[in-house]
mmCIF file with all atom_site columns, C-alpha atoms in Angstrom:
data_model
loop_
_atom_site.group_PDB
_atom_site.id
_atom_site.type_symbol
_atom_site.label_atom_id
_atom_site.label_alt_id
_atom_site.label_comp_id
_atom_site.label_asym_id
_atom_site.label_entity_id
_atom_site.label_seq_id
_atom_site.pdbx_PDB_ins_code
_atom_site.Cartn_x
_atom_site.Cartn_y
_atom_site.Cartn_z
_atom_site.occupancy
_atom_site.B_iso_or_equiv
_atom_site.pdbx_formal_charge
_atom_site.auth_seq_id
_atom_site.auth_comp_id
_atom_site.auth_asym_id
_atom_site.auth_atom_id
_atom_site.pdbx_PDB_model_num
ATOM 1   C CA . UNK V 1 1   ? -102.905 -37.772 41.358 1.00 63.00 ? 1   UNK V CA 1
ATOM 2   C CA . UNK V 1 2   ? -102.697 -40.657 38.975 1.00 73.00 ? 2   UNK V CA 1
ATOM 3   C CA . UNK V 1 3   ? -102.371 -44.346 38.971 1.00 84.00 ? 3   UNK V CA 1
ATOM 4   C CA . UNK V 1 4   ? -98.708  -44.048 39.588 1.00 92.00 ? 4   UNK V CA 1
ATOM 5   C CA . UNK V 1 5   ? -98.561  -41.446 42.261 1.00 95.00 ? 5   UNK V CA 1
ATOM 6   C CA . UNK V 1 6   ? -100.512 -41.382 45.619 1.00 96.00 ? 6   UNK V CA 1
ATOM 7   C CA . UNK V 1 7   ? -101.631 -38.450 47.755 1.00 97.00 ? 7   UNK V CA 1
ATOM 8   C CA . UNK V 1 8   ? -100.453 -38.507 51.357 1.00 98.00 ? 8   UNK V CA 1
ATOM 9   C CA . UNK V 1 9   ? -101.684 -36.250 54.208 1.00 98.00 ? 9   UNK V CA 1
ATOM 10  C CA . UNK V 1 10  ? -100.107 -35.479 57.456 1.00 98.00 ? 10  UNK V CA 1
ATOM 11  C CA . UNK V 1 11  ? -101.904 -38.143 59.050 1.00 98.00 ? 11  UNK V CA 1
ATOM 12  C CA . UNK V 1 12  ? -101.188 -40.822 56.607 1.00 98.00 ? 12  UNK V CA 1
ATOM 13  C CA . UNK V 1 13  ? -97.430  -40.169 56.328 1.00 98.00 ? 13  UNK V CA 1
ATOM 14  C CA . UNK V 1 14  ? -96.140  -42.581 58.935 1.00 98.00 ? 14  UNK V CA 1
ATOM 15  C CA . UNK V 1 15  ? -98.133  -45.390 57.679 1.00 97.00 ? 15  UNK V CA 1
ATOM 16  C CA . UNK V 1 16  ? -97.763  -44.881 53.861 1.00 97.00 ? 16  UNK V CA 1
ATOM 17  C CA . UNK V 1 17  ? -94.121  -43.574 53.814 1.00 98.00 ? 17  UNK V CA 1
ATOM 18  C CA . UNK V 1 18  ? -92.312  -44.191 57.072 1.00 98.00 ? 18  UNK V CA 1
ATOM 19  C CA . UNK V 1 19  ? -93.853  -47.874 57.320 1.00 98.00 ? 19  UNK V CA 1
ATOM 20  C CA . UNK V 1 20  ? -93.379  -48.730 53.763 1.00 97.00 ? 20  UNK V CA 1
ATOM 21  C CA . UNK V 1 21  ? -91.838  -51.892 52.846 1.00 96.00 ? 21  UNK V CA 1
ATOM 22  C CA . UNK V 1 22  ? -90.437  -50.391 49.618 1.00 96.00 ? 22  UNK V CA 1
ATOM 23  C CA . UNK V 1 23  ? -88.660  -46.846 49.281 1.00 98.00 ? 23  UNK V CA 1
ATOM 24  C CA . UNK V 1 24  ? -90.959  -43.906 48.746 1.00 98.00 ? 24  UNK V CA 1
ATOM 25  C CA . UNK V 1 25  ? -90.269  -40.787 46.861 1.00 98.00 ? 25  UNK V CA 1
ATOM 26  C CA . UNK V 1 26  ? -92.034  -37.952 48.188 1.00 98.00 ? 26  UNK V CA 1
ATOM 27  C CA . UNK V 1 27  ? -92.846  -34.889 46.046 1.00 98.00 ? 27  UNK V CA 1
ATOM 28  C CA . UNK V 1 28  ? -93.743  -31.779 48.426 1.00 98.00 ? 28  UNK V CA 1
ATOM 29  C CA . UNK V 1 29  ? -95.829  -29.564 46.177 1.00 98.00 ? 29  UNK V CA 1
ATOM 30  C CA . UNK V 1 30  ? -98.677  -26.951 45.662 1.00 98.00 ? 30  UNK V CA 1
ATOM 31  C CA . UNK V 1 31  ? -101.341 -26.299 43.296 1.00 96.00 ? 31  UNK V CA 1
ATOM 32  C CA . UNK V 1 32  ? -100.021 -22.679 42.760 1.00 98.00 ? 32  UNK V CA 1
ATOM 33  C CA . UNK V 1 33  ? -96.445  -23.878 41.827 1.00 97.00 ? 33  UNK V CA 1
ATOM 34  C CA . UNK V 1 34  ? -95.406  -23.772 38.215 1.00 97.00 ? 34  UNK V CA 1
ATOM 35  C CA . UNK V 1 35  ? -92.217  -25.935 38.653 1.00 97.00 ? 35  UNK V CA 1
ATOM 36  C CA . UNK V 1 36  ? -94.220  -28.400 40.472 1.00 97.00 ? 36  UNK V CA 1
ATOM 37  C CA . UNK V 1 37  ? -96.521  -28.877 37.684 1.00 96.00 ? 37  UNK V CA 1
ATOM 38  C CA . UNK V 1 38  ? -93.653  -29.063 35.231 1.00 96.00 ? 38  UNK V CA 1
ATOM 39  C CA . UNK V 1 39  ? -92.147  -31.997 37.024 1.00 96.00 ? 39  UNK V CA 1
ATOM 40  C CA . UNK V 1 40  ? -95.547  -33.709 37.689 1.00 96.00 ? 40  UNK V CA 1
ATOM 41  C CA . UNK V 1 41  ? -95.616  -35.791 34.342 1.00 96.00 ? 41  UNK V CA 1
ATOM 42  C CA . UNK V 1 42  ? -92.130  -37.120 34.972 1.00 96.00 ? 42  UNK V CA 1
ATOM 43  C CA . UNK V 1 43  ? -92.779  -38.161 38.393 1.00 96.00 ? 43  UNK V CA 1
ATOM 44  C CA . UNK V 1 44  ? -95.888  -39.931 37.104 1.00 96.00 ? 44  UNK V CA 1
ATOM 45  C CA . UNK V 1 45  ? -93.773  -41.732 34.220 1.00 96.00 ? 45  UNK V CA 1
ATOM 46  C CA . UNK V 1 46  ? -90.976  -42.566 37.054 1.00 96.00 ? 46  UNK V CA 1
ATOM 47  C CA . UNK V 1 47  ? -93.682  -43.919 39.282 1.00 96.00 ? 47  UNK V CA 1
ATOM 48  C CA . UNK V 1 48  ? -94.767  -46.259 36.465 1.00 96.00 ? 48  UNK V CA 1
ATOM 49  C CA . UNK V 1 49  ? -91.202  -47.239 35.445 1.00 96.00 ? 49  UNK V CA 1
ATOM 50  C CA . UNK V 1 50  ? -90.306  -47.943 39.243 1.00 96.00 ? 50  UNK V CA 1
ATOM 51  C CA . UNK V 1 51  ? -93.787  -49.786 40.086 1.00 94.00 ? 51  UNK V CA 1
ATOM 52  C CA . UNK V 1 52  ? -92.962  -52.534 42.600 1.00 94.00 ? 52  UNK V CA 1
ATOM 53  C CA . UNK V 1 53  ? -89.443  -51.186 43.431 1.00 95.00 ? 53  UNK V CA 1
ATOM 54  C CA . UNK V 1 54  ? -90.516  -47.634 44.632 1.00 97.00 ? 54  UNK V CA 1
ATOM 55  C CA . UNK V 1 55  ? -93.791  -45.622 45.541 1.00 97.00 ? 55  UNK V CA 1
ATOM 56  C CA . UNK V 1 56  ? -94.226  -42.017 44.405 1.00 97.00 ? 56  UNK V CA 1
ATOM 57  C CA . UNK V 1 57  ? -96.046  -39.962 46.910 1.00 98.00 ? 57  UNK V CA 1
ATOM 58  C CA . UNK V 1 58  ? -97.231  -36.458 46.675 1.00 98.00 ? 58  UNK V CA 1
ATOM 59  C CA . UNK V 1 59  ? -97.728  -34.127 49.857 1.00 98.00 ? 59  UNK V CA 1
ATOM 60  C CA . UNK V 1 60  ? -99.523  -31.135 49.153 1.00 98.00 ? 60  UNK V CA 1
ATOM 61  C CA . UNK V 1 61  ? -97.829  -28.344 51.329 1.00 98.00 ? 61  UNK V CA 1
ATOM 62  C CA . UNK V 1 62  ? -100.926 -25.980 51.549 1.00 97.00 ? 62  UNK V CA 1
ATOM 63  C CA . UNK V 1 63  ? -103.276 -28.759 52.914 1.00 97.00 ? 63  UNK V CA 1
ATOM 64  C CA . UNK V 1 64  ? -100.455 -30.647 55.011 1.00 98.00 ? 64  UNK V CA 1
ATOM 65  C CA . UNK V 1 65  ? -98.048  -28.134 56.911 1.00 96.00 ? 65  UNK V CA 1
ATOM 66  C CA . UNK V 1 66  ? -96.596  -30.522 59.627 1.00 98.00 ? 66  UNK V CA 1
ATOM 67  C CA . UNK V 1 67  ? -94.813  -32.972 57.468 1.00 98.00 ? 67  UNK V CA 1
ATOM 68  C CA . UNK V 1 68  ? -93.061  -30.406 55.301 1.00 97.00 ? 68  UNK V CA 1
ATOM 69  C CA . UNK V 1 69  ? -92.145  -28.755 58.460 1.00 97.00 ? 69  UNK V CA 1
ATOM 70  C CA . UNK V 1 70  ? -90.675  -31.843 59.922 1.00 97.00 ? 70  UNK V CA 1
ATOM 71  C CA . UNK V 1 71  ? -88.419  -32.287 57.035 1.00 97.00 ? 71  UNK V CA 1
ATOM 72  C CA . UNK V 1 72  ? -87.153  -28.946 56.821 1.00 96.00 ? 72  UNK V CA 1
ATOM 73  C CA . UNK V 1 73  ? -89.058  -28.372 53.234 1.00 97.00 ? 73  UNK V CA 1
ATOM 74  C CA . UNK V 1 74  ? -88.203  -24.792 52.483 1.00 95.00 ? 74  UNK V CA 1
ATOM 75  C CA . UNK V 1 75  ? -88.930  -24.479 48.805 1.00 96.00 ? 75  UNK V CA 1
ATOM 76  C CA . UNK V 1 76  ? -90.877  -26.456 46.252 1.00 97.00 ? 76  UNK V CA 1
ATOM 77  C CA . UNK V 1 77  ? -90.728  -28.859 44.669 1.00 98.00 ? 77  UNK V CA 1
ATOM 78  C CA . UNK V 1 78  ? -88.680  -30.686 46.964 1.00 98.00 ? 78  UNK V CA 1
ATOM 79  C CA . UNK V 1 79  ? -88.285  -34.422 46.536 1.00 98.00 ? 79  UNK V CA 1
ATOM 80  C CA . UNK V 1 80  ? -87.124  -36.648 49.470 1.00 98.00 ? 80  UNK V CA 1
ATOM 81  C CA . UNK V 1 81  ? -86.489  -40.465 48.954 1.00 98.00 ? 81  UNK V CA 1
ATOM 82  C CA . UNK V 1 82  ? -87.347  -42.448 52.037 1.00 98.00 ? 82  UNK V CA 1
ATOM 83  C CA . UNK V 1 83  ? -86.027  -45.966 52.515 1.00 97.00 ? 83  UNK V CA 1
ATOM 84  C CA . UNK V 1 84  ? -86.630  -47.899 55.647 1.00 96.00 ? 84  UNK V CA 1
ATOM 85  C CA . UNK V 1 85  ? -88.540  -45.005 57.046 1.00 96.00 ? 85  UNK V CA 1
ATOM 86  C CA . UNK V 1 86  ? -85.497  -42.549 56.895 1.00 97.00 ? 86  UNK V CA 1
ATOM 87  C CA . UNK V 1 87  ? -84.801  -39.717 54.405 1.00 98.00 ? 87  UNK V CA 1
ATOM 88  C CA . UNK V 1 88  ? -81.953  -40.892 52.265 1.00 97.00 ? 88  UNK V CA 1
ATOM 89  C CA . UNK V 1 89  ? -81.675  -38.053 49.755 1.00 97.00 ? 89  UNK V CA 1
ATOM 90  C CA . UNK V 1 90  ? -83.361  -34.670 49.093 1.00 97.00 ? 90  UNK V CA 1
ATOM 91  C CA . UNK V 1 91  ? -83.392  -32.485 45.970 1.00 96.00 ? 91  UNK V CA 1
ATOM 92  C CA . UNK V 1 92  ? -85.190  -29.187 45.274 1.00 96.00 ? 92  UNK V CA 1
ATOM 93  C CA . UNK V 1 93  ? -85.978  -27.427 42.163 1.00 95.00 ? 93  UNK V CA 1
ATOM 94  C CA . UNK V 1 94  ? -87.444  -28.581 38.882 1.00 94.00 ? 94  UNK V CA 1
ATOM 95  C CA . UNK V 1 95  ? -85.273  -30.707 36.641 1.00 94.00 ? 95  UNK V CA 1
ATOM 96  C CA . UNK V 1 96  ? -85.546  -32.709 33.657 1.00 95.00 ? 96  UNK V CA 1
ATOM 97  C CA . UNK V 1 97  ? -86.872  -36.183 33.711 1.00 95.00 ? 97  UNK V CA 1
ATOM 98  C CA . UNK V 1 98  ? -83.555  -37.777 32.876 1.00 96.00 ? 98  UNK V CA 1
ATOM 99  C CA . UNK V 1 99  ? -81.866  -35.879 35.880 1.00 96.00 ? 99  UNK V CA 1
ATOM 100 C CA . UNK V 1 100 ? -84.803  -37.091 38.125 1.00 96.00 ? 100 UNK V CA 1
ATOM 101 C CA . UNK V 1 101 ? -84.458  -40.596 36.949 1.00 96.00 ? 101 UNK V CA 1
ATOM 102 C CA . UNK V 1 102 ? -80.738  -40.673 37.356 1.00 97.00 ? 102 UNK V CA 1
ATOM 103 C CA . UNK V 1 103 ? -81.026  -39.230 40.794 1.00 97.00 ? 103 UNK V CA 1
ATOM 104 C CA . UNK V 1 104 ? -83.594  -42.139 41.780 1.00 96.00 ? 104 UNK V CA 1
ATOM 105 C CA . UNK V 1 105 ? -81.393  -44.691 40.386 1.00 96.00 ? 105 UNK V CA 1
ATOM 106 C CA . UNK V 1 106 ? -78.406  -43.454 42.233 1.00 96.00 ? 106 UNK V CA 1
ATOM 107 C CA . UNK V 1 107 ? -79.975  -43.107 45.561 1.00 96.00 ? 107 UNK V CA 1
ATOM 108 C CA . UNK V 1 108 ? -82.153  -46.464 45.199 1.00 92.00 ? 108 UNK V CA 1
ATOM 109 C CA . UNK V 1 109 ? -79.101  -48.386 45.438 1.00 78.00 ? 109 UNK V CA 1
#
């Protein structure tokens, strides 16, 4: 992780994501996932750009299996944007930073 992204475990998910005062973009990923590694720098930059407006969180699906199951994550990377404790947008697969940023902006409202 970096200063712009936080690691979240199954046990922390309720507190850090669902009870967050600001929107949280959750990246479901794994160490062995090539596309996950491809989008990680873009997510880090988006985390910096939206600091104070949104948090970027990462859930490692190998270490935390309950949360991905709860949100029907079937492939990685999967990004889910949570607002007020509810998932409002979901996207799977690796896309360029410009597309990620446009998706975030469109769904932040």
